[in-house]
Structure formats: C-alpha cells, structure tokens
Amino acid sequence: MSNTRRIIPLIALLSLAHTGCQFFNQAPNTETAAPAQTQSSSSAKPPSTNQLPPEQTYEKQEHSGQVWGLLRKVAFTDNSIIVTLEITNGSRQPIELNAKDDMYLKDNGSYEGYQYNLSAPPDNRTIAIQPGTTMKGQFVFTGRVSPKATELTLFINAKSSYGSDKSADRPYMTFKDIFIRR
C-alpha cells in the first residue's frame, strides 16, 4: 500500500512534467514559424542586380592568319574578370597578343559600355608566343563587371586592326558575343 501511495504521486508528477514539456516545445515552434514565412517572402524578391555572375564555360574559336584562339571560360571576381584562353601560334615567327597595350574586354558591344584592361604579367607584357607553340592561361582584366553588362567582347591587338598597324606578328582577333548568364 505504501508503494501505491508513492507511485500515484509519481505518475501525476510525470504526467504534469510531460504536459509542461509539450507546452514549452510548442511555444518556440510558433516563434520560428513566423521568421520562416518572412524568409520565404524575402526570397521571392529578384536577386540583386549587383551580384556577380557565376563562372561560365564557352567554346569560342577565332583565328587570324596562322594564329588560332579558343576562349574556354570566364570567371568574375569582386575586382576582375578572368578569361581562360588557348592561343596557338602556327606561324614561323613569334607573335605578340598585347603589342601596344591593346588587349582588353568591352561590355555590351564594341562601342558602348565599359572597358576592362588587361593586367599584363610584368615578365611578358606583350604576351609573346613562340612559333609552333600553344599558350594556355588565365588572362586577368581589371574591374568588376558592370551589373548592366549582358555580353562581353575580347579584343586582341585592337590597334593592329588599322591599316598601317597590321602585321603578321601582331594578329588582330576579336571574340564577340560572350553572353553573360546571371
């Protein structure tokens, strides 16, 4: 009998404790439900126009005489645009891709938009390529891509496109319609 007197209050205490725990577990769920609704409504907003585009892959091929270029990738950082290129010099003489500091990117076409200049390596400012070789590398262009940019154009030896500046050792190439997915 004394065991029954002890068990009944113990059961009542456990029952109250269990009910109290359920009450406390429900209270935080109600509080967290409201912020979750707020987050879902805020995620319905369009993404910021100032966000960087993701890295993008291309297979854009261009050539000028006996020089072939293949643009493979474009990556965007807070302060630069990185273009992965392969350039093959099939001629019998060395060539330069940045002969007159004229390798750059332009956004939204060739005439309007921003220009992003090449950050040339100090040990190879003119980007020289020996005959019969392929240069594979990442070319860094200074500046954060404009949030309004929808496409890029890469100019190689842009000044060499003019009459007297044309030369086999400074091939003029453009990679157009490098569309930016956001």
PDB file of C-alpha atoms in Angstrom:
ATOM      1  CA  MET A   1       0.000   0.000   0.000  1.00  0.00           C
ATOM      2  CA  SER A   2       2.795   2.400   0.783  1.00  0.00           C
ATOM      3  CA  ASN A   3       4.211   1.660  -2.650  1.00  0.00           C
ATOM      4  CA  THR A   4       0.878   2.605  -4.243  1.00  0.00           C
ATOM      5  CA  ARG A   5       0.906   5.932  -2.388  1.00  0.00           C
ATOM      6  CA  ARG A   6       4.323   6.671  -3.788  1.00  0.00           C
ATOM      7  CA  ILE A   7       3.559   5.555  -7.344  1.00  0.00           C
ATOM      8  CA  ILE A   8       0.366   7.623  -7.804  1.00  0.00           C
ATOM      9  CA  PRO A   9       2.010  10.988  -6.954  1.00  0.00           C
ATOM     10  CA  LEU A  10       4.999   9.974  -9.072  1.00  0.00           C
ATOM     11  CA  ILE A  11       2.725   9.235 -12.045  1.00  0.00           C
ATOM     12  CA  ALA A  12       0.890  12.525 -11.521  1.00  0.00           C
ATOM     13  CA  LEU A  13       4.205  14.400 -11.357  1.00  0.00           C
ATOM     14  CA  LEU A  14       5.483  12.736 -14.545  1.00  0.00           C
ATOM     15  CA  SER A  15       2.192  13.465 -16.291  1.00  0.00           C
ATOM     16  CA  LEU A  16       2.396  17.166 -15.363  1.00  0.00           C
ATOM     17  CA  ALA A  17       6.040  17.323 -16.359  1.00  0.00           C
ATOM     18  CA  HIS A  18       5.247  15.709 -19.713  1.00  0.00           C
ATOM     19  CA  THR A  19       2.388  18.151 -20.352  1.00  0.00           C
ATOM     20  CA  GLY A  20       4.603  21.081 -19.385  1.00  0.00           C
ATOM     21  CA  CYS A  21       7.363  19.903 -21.742  1.00  0.00           C
ATOM     22  CA  GLN A  22       4.903  19.680 -24.625  1.00  0.00           C
ATOM     23  CA  PHE A  23       3.783  23.233 -23.881  1.00  0.00           C
ATOM     24  CA  PHE A  24       7.369  24.533 -23.898  1.00  0.00           C
ATOM     25  CA  ASN A  25       8.194  22.646 -27.103  1.00  0.00           C
ATOM     26  CA  GLN A  26       5.217  24.188 -28.889  1.00  0.00           C
ATOM     27  CA  ALA A  27       5.997  27.757 -27.909  1.00  0.00           C
ATOM     28  CA  PRO A  28       9.326  28.004 -29.787  1.00  0.00           C
ATOM     29  CA  ASN A  29       7.843  26.325 -32.877  1.00  0.00           C
ATOM     30  CA  THR A  30       5.286  29.102 -33.129  1.00  0.00           C
ATOM     31  CA  GLU A  31       8.042  31.690 -32.881  1.00  0.00           C
ATOM     32  CA  THR A  32      10.217  30.046 -35.518  1.00  0.00           C
ATOM     33  CA  ALA A  33       7.288  29.645 -37.896  1.00  0.00           C
ATOM     34  CA  ALA A  34       6.887  33.402 -38.275  1.00  0.00           C
ATOM     35  CA  PRO A  35      10.515  34.094 -39.313  1.00  0.00           C
ATOM     36  CA  ALA A  36      10.396  31.184 -41.762  1.00  0.00           C
ATOM     37  CA  GLN A  37       7.454  32.840 -43.500  1.00  0.00           C
ATOM     38  CA  THR A  38       9.330  36.120 -43.546  1.00  0.00           C
ATOM     39  CA  GLN A  39      12.377  34.441 -45.101  1.00  0.00           C
ATOM     40  CA  SER A  40      10.329  32.774 -47.806  1.00  0.00           C
ATOM     41  CA  SER A  41       8.660  36.040 -48.703  1.00  0.00           C
ATOM     42  CA  SER A  42      12.029  37.797 -48.871  1.00  0.00           C
ATOM     43  CA  SER A  43      13.472  35.040 -51.080  1.00  0.00           C
ATOM     44  CA  ALA A  44      10.724  35.777 -53.590  1.00  0.00           C
ATOM     45  CA  LYS A  45      12.448  39.093 -54.366  1.00  0.00           C
ATOM     46  CA  PRO A  46      14.528  39.121 -57.525  1.00  0.00           C
ATOM     47  CA  PRO A  47      18.282  38.685 -56.970  1.00  0.00           C
ATOM     48  CA  SER A  48      20.352  41.821 -56.569  1.00  0.00           C
ATOM     49  CA  THR A  49      21.498  43.302 -59.861  1.00  0.00           C
ATOM     50  CA  ASN A  50      24.891  43.869 -58.274  1.00  0.00           C
ATOM     51  CA  GLN A  51      25.559  40.143 -57.763  1.00  0.00           C
ATOM     52  CA  LEU A  52      28.431  38.627 -59.697  1.00  0.00           C
ATOM     53  CA  PRO A  53      27.519  36.176 -62.448  1.00  0.00           C
ATOM     54  CA  PRO A  54      28.651  32.567 -61.983  1.00  0.00           C
ATOM     55  CA  GLU A  55      31.688  31.199 -63.828  1.00  0.00           C
ATOM     56  CA  GLN A  56      30.764  30.471 -67.437  1.00  0.00           C
ATOM     57  CA  THR A  57      32.089  27.976 -69.978  1.00  0.00           C
ATOM     58  CA  TYR A  58      32.378  28.616 -73.702  1.00  0.00           C
ATOM     59  CA  GLU A  59      33.943  27.065 -76.808  1.00  0.00           C
ATOM     60  CA  LYS A  60      34.507  30.239 -78.850  1.00  0.00           C
ATOM     61  CA  GLN A  61      37.102  29.857 -81.557  1.00  0.00           C
ATOM     62  CA  GLU A  62      38.681  32.636 -83.629  1.00  0.00           C
ATOM     63  CA  HIS A  63      41.663  32.844 -85.933  1.00  0.00           C
ATOM     64  CA  SER A  64      43.807  35.408 -87.651  1.00  0.00           C
ATOM     65  CA  GLY A  65      46.150  34.103 -90.332  1.00  0.00           C
ATOM     66  CA  GLN A  66      48.050  31.239 -88.771  1.00  0.00           C
ATOM     67  CA  VAL A  67      47.035  32.047 -85.199  1.00  0.00           C
ATOM     68  CA  TRP A  68      44.109  30.247 -83.544  1.00  0.00           C
ATOM     69  CA  GLY A  69      42.403  31.191 -80.323  1.00  0.00           C
ATOM     70  CA  LEU A  70      39.995  29.268 -78.151  1.00  0.00           C
ATOM     71  CA  LEU A  71      38.115  31.022 -75.352  1.00  0.00           C
ATOM     72  CA  ARG A  72      37.119  28.410 -72.781  1.00  0.00           C
ATOM     73  CA  LYS A  73      35.961  30.130 -69.591  1.00  0.00           C
ATOM     74  CA  VAL A  74      35.085  33.461 -67.995  1.00  0.00           C
ATOM     75  CA  ALA A  75      35.061  33.947 -64.216  1.00  0.00           C
ATOM     76  CA  PHE A  76      34.029  37.062 -62.295  1.00  0.00           C
ATOM     77  CA  THR A  77      35.530  38.361 -59.035  1.00  0.00           C
ATOM     78  CA  ASP A  78      34.965  41.499 -56.997  1.00  0.00           C
ATOM     79  CA  ASN A  79      37.753  43.333 -58.822  1.00  0.00           C
ATOM     80  CA  SER A  80      38.487  41.468 -62.050  1.00  0.00           C
ATOM     81  CA  ILE A  81      37.284  39.323 -64.920  1.00  0.00           C
ATOM     82  CA  ILE A  82      39.364  36.207 -65.605  1.00  0.00           C
ATOM     83  CA  VAL A  83      39.334  34.751 -69.136  1.00  0.00           C
ATOM     84  CA  THR A  84      40.778  31.294 -69.830  1.00  0.00           C
ATOM     85  CA  LEU A  85      42.310  31.208 -73.314  1.00  0.00           C
ATOM     86  CA  GLU A  86      44.375  28.938 -75.521  1.00  0.00           C
ATOM     87  CA  ILE A  87      46.292  30.653 -78.307  1.00  0.00           C
ATOM     88  CA  THR A  88      48.263  28.624 -80.871  1.00  0.00           C
ATOM     89  CA  ASN A  89      50.933  30.288 -82.991  1.00  0.00           C
ATOM     90  CA  GLY A  90      51.064  28.227 -86.186  1.00  0.00           C
ATOM     91  CA  SER A  91      53.293  30.724 -87.966  1.00  0.00           C
ATOM     92  CA  ARG A  92      57.083  30.651 -88.303  1.00  0.00           C
ATOM     93  CA  GLN A  93      57.684  33.831 -86.347  1.00  0.00           C
ATOM     94  CA  PRO A  94      56.976  34.928 -82.768  1.00  0.00           C
ATOM     95  CA  ILE A  95      53.749  36.846 -82.214  1.00  0.00           C
ATOM     96  CA  GLU A  96      52.508  39.297 -79.581  1.00  0.00           C
ATOM     97  CA  LEU A  97      48.911  39.451 -78.306  1.00  0.00           C
ATOM     98  CA  ASN A  98      49.254  42.752 -76.423  1.00  0.00           C
ATOM     99  CA  ALA A  99      51.748  44.576 -78.648  1.00  0.00           C
ATOM    100  CA  LYS A 100      50.566  48.109 -77.820  1.00  0.00           C
ATOM    101  CA  ASP A 101      48.702  47.540 -74.538  1.00  0.00           C
ATOM    102  CA  ASP A 102      45.632  46.904 -76.658  1.00  0.00           C
ATOM    103  CA  MET A 103      44.216  43.631 -75.313  1.00  0.00           C
ATOM    104  CA  TYR A 104      41.004  44.356 -73.416  1.00  0.00           C
ATOM    105  CA  LEU A 105      37.366  43.427 -72.792  1.00  0.00           C
ATOM    106  CA  LYS A 106      34.395  45.665 -73.583  1.00  0.00           C
ATOM    107  CA  ASP A 107      30.912  45.018 -72.296  1.00  0.00           C
ATOM    108  CA  ASN A 108      27.657  45.397 -74.261  1.00  0.00           C
ATOM    109  CA  GLY A 109      29.209  45.629 -77.676  1.00  0.00           C
ATOM    110  CA  SER A 110      32.316  47.201 -79.073  1.00  0.00           C
ATOM    111  CA  TYR A 111      31.442  50.905 -78.913  1.00  0.00           C
ATOM    112  CA  GLU A 112      29.334  51.477 -75.818  1.00  0.00           C
ATOM    113  CA  GLY A 113      29.899  50.020 -72.367  1.00  0.00           C
ATOM    114  CA  TYR A 114      32.854  49.751 -70.048  1.00  0.00           C
ATOM    115  CA  GLN A 115      36.382  48.732 -70.993  1.00  0.00           C
ATOM    116  CA  TYR A 116      38.358  46.298 -68.810  1.00  0.00           C
ATOM    117  CA  ASN A 117      42.103  46.482 -69.461  1.00  0.00           C
ATOM    118  CA  LEU A 118      44.449  43.505 -69.339  1.00  0.00           C
ATOM    119  CA  SER A 119      46.636  43.213 -66.269  1.00  0.00           C
ATOM    120  CA  ALA A 120      49.676  42.003 -68.206  1.00  0.00           C
ATOM    121  CA  PRO A 121      52.322  39.934 -66.412  1.00  0.00           C
ATOM    122  CA  PRO A 122      55.462  42.020 -65.767  1.00  0.00           C
ATOM    123  CA  ASP A 123      57.753  39.393 -67.315  1.00  0.00           C
ATOM    124  CA  ASN A 124      55.749  39.167 -70.579  1.00  0.00           C
ATOM    125  CA  ARG A 125      53.877  42.461 -71.040  1.00  0.00           C
ATOM    126  CA  THR A 126      53.333  41.998 -74.767  1.00  0.00           C
ATOM    127  CA  ILE A 127      52.197  38.354 -74.303  1.00  0.00           C
ATOM    128  CA  ALA A 128      54.746  36.877 -76.723  1.00  0.00           C
ATOM    129  CA  ILE A 129      54.180  33.373 -78.126  1.00  0.00           C
ATOM    130  CA  GLN A 130      56.943  31.485 -79.933  1.00  0.00           C
ATOM    131  CA  PRO A 131      56.313  29.794 -83.305  1.00  0.00           C
ATOM    132  CA  GLY A 132      54.655  26.388 -83.231  1.00  0.00           C
ATOM    133  CA  THR A 133      53.586  26.657 -79.588  1.00  0.00           C
ATOM    134  CA  THR A 134      50.316  26.996 -77.700  1.00  0.00           C
ATOM    135  CA  MET A 135      49.900  29.319 -74.747  1.00  0.00           C
ATOM    136  CA  LYS A 136      47.224  28.237 -72.282  1.00  0.00           C
ATOM    137  CA  GLY A 137      46.443  30.619 -69.488  1.00  0.00           C
ATOM    138  CA  GLN A 138      44.157  32.813 -67.485  1.00  0.00           C
ATOM    139  CA  PHE A 139      44.126  36.438 -68.554  1.00  0.00           C
ATOM    140  CA  VAL A 140      43.083  38.921 -65.855  1.00  0.00           C
ATOM    141  CA  PHE A 141      41.197  42.072 -66.808  1.00  0.00           C
ATOM    142  CA  THR A 142      40.903  44.818 -64.203  1.00  0.00           C
ATOM    143  CA  GLY A 143      37.496  45.846 -62.899  1.00  0.00           C
ATOM    144  CA  ARG A 144      34.277  44.369 -61.582  1.00  0.00           C
ATOM    145  CA  VAL A 145      31.818  43.533 -64.342  1.00  0.00           C
ATOM    146  CA  SER A 146      29.036  46.083 -64.662  1.00  0.00           C
ATOM    147  CA  PRO A 147      25.683  44.891 -63.272  1.00  0.00           C
ATOM    148  CA  LYS A 148      24.123  46.039 -66.568  1.00  0.00           C
ATOM    149  CA  ALA A 149      26.511  44.030 -68.762  1.00  0.00           C
ATOM    150  CA  THR A 150      24.821  41.340 -70.851  1.00  0.00           C
ATOM    151  CA  GLU A 151      27.744  40.408 -73.085  1.00  0.00           C
ATOM    152  CA  LEU A 152      31.495  40.865 -73.462  1.00  0.00           C
ATOM    153  CA  THR A 153      33.818  41.253 -76.445  1.00  0.00           C
ATOM    154  CA  LEU A 154      37.519  40.386 -76.161  1.00  0.00           C
ATOM    155  CA  PHE A 155      39.875  42.447 -78.336  1.00  0.00           C
ATOM    156  CA  ILE A 156      43.401  41.212 -79.038  1.00  0.00           C
ATOM    157  CA  ASN A 157      45.751  43.759 -80.662  1.00  0.00           C
ATOM    158  CA  ALA A 158      42.872  46.186 -81.141  1.00  0.00           C
ATOM    159  CA  LYS A 159      45.149  48.922 -82.544  1.00  0.00           C
ATOM    160  CA  SER A 160      46.540  46.477 -85.107  1.00  0.00           C
ATOM    161  CA  SER A 161      43.205  46.386 -86.899  1.00  0.00           C
ATOM    162  CA  TYR A 162      44.006  49.732 -88.526  1.00  0.00           C
ATOM    163  CA  GLY A 163      45.750  49.947 -91.944  1.00  0.00           C
ATOM    164  CA  SER A 164      49.414  50.725 -91.185  1.00  0.00           C
ATOM    165  CA  ASP A 165      49.471  48.803 -87.893  1.00  0.00           C
ATOM    166  CA  LYS A 166      48.505  45.462 -89.474  1.00  0.00           C
ATOM    167  CA  SER A 167      51.283  42.954 -89.042  1.00  0.00           C
ATOM    168  CA  ALA A 168      51.597  39.152 -89.007  1.00  0.00           C
ATOM    169  CA  ASP A 169      53.451  39.308 -85.695  1.00  0.00           C
ATOM    170  CA  ARG A 170      50.554  41.256 -84.090  1.00  0.00           C
ATOM    171  CA  PRO A 171      47.427  39.335 -85.085  1.00  0.00           C
ATOM    172  CA  TYR A 172      44.136  41.155 -84.626  1.00  0.00           C
ATOM    173  CA  MET A 173      41.408  38.970 -83.109  1.00  0.00           C
ATOM    174  CA  THR A 174      38.003  39.568 -81.536  1.00  0.00           C
ATOM    175  CA  PHE A 175      35.871  37.162 -79.581  1.00  0.00           C
ATOM    176  CA  LYS A 176      32.346  38.559 -79.889  1.00  0.00           C
ATOM    177  CA  ASP A 177      29.039  37.598 -78.290  1.00  0.00           C
ATOM    178  CA  ILE A 178      30.406  36.305 -74.999  1.00  0.00           C
ATOM    179  CA  PHE A 179      26.960  36.355 -73.418  1.00  0.00           C
ATOM    180  CA  ILE A 180      26.743  36.658 -69.616  1.00  0.00           C
ATOM    181  CA  ARG A 181      24.258  34.401 -67.827  1.00  0.00           C
ATOM    182  CA  ARG A 182      23.127  35.742 -64.473  1.00  0.00           C
TER     183      ARG A 182
END
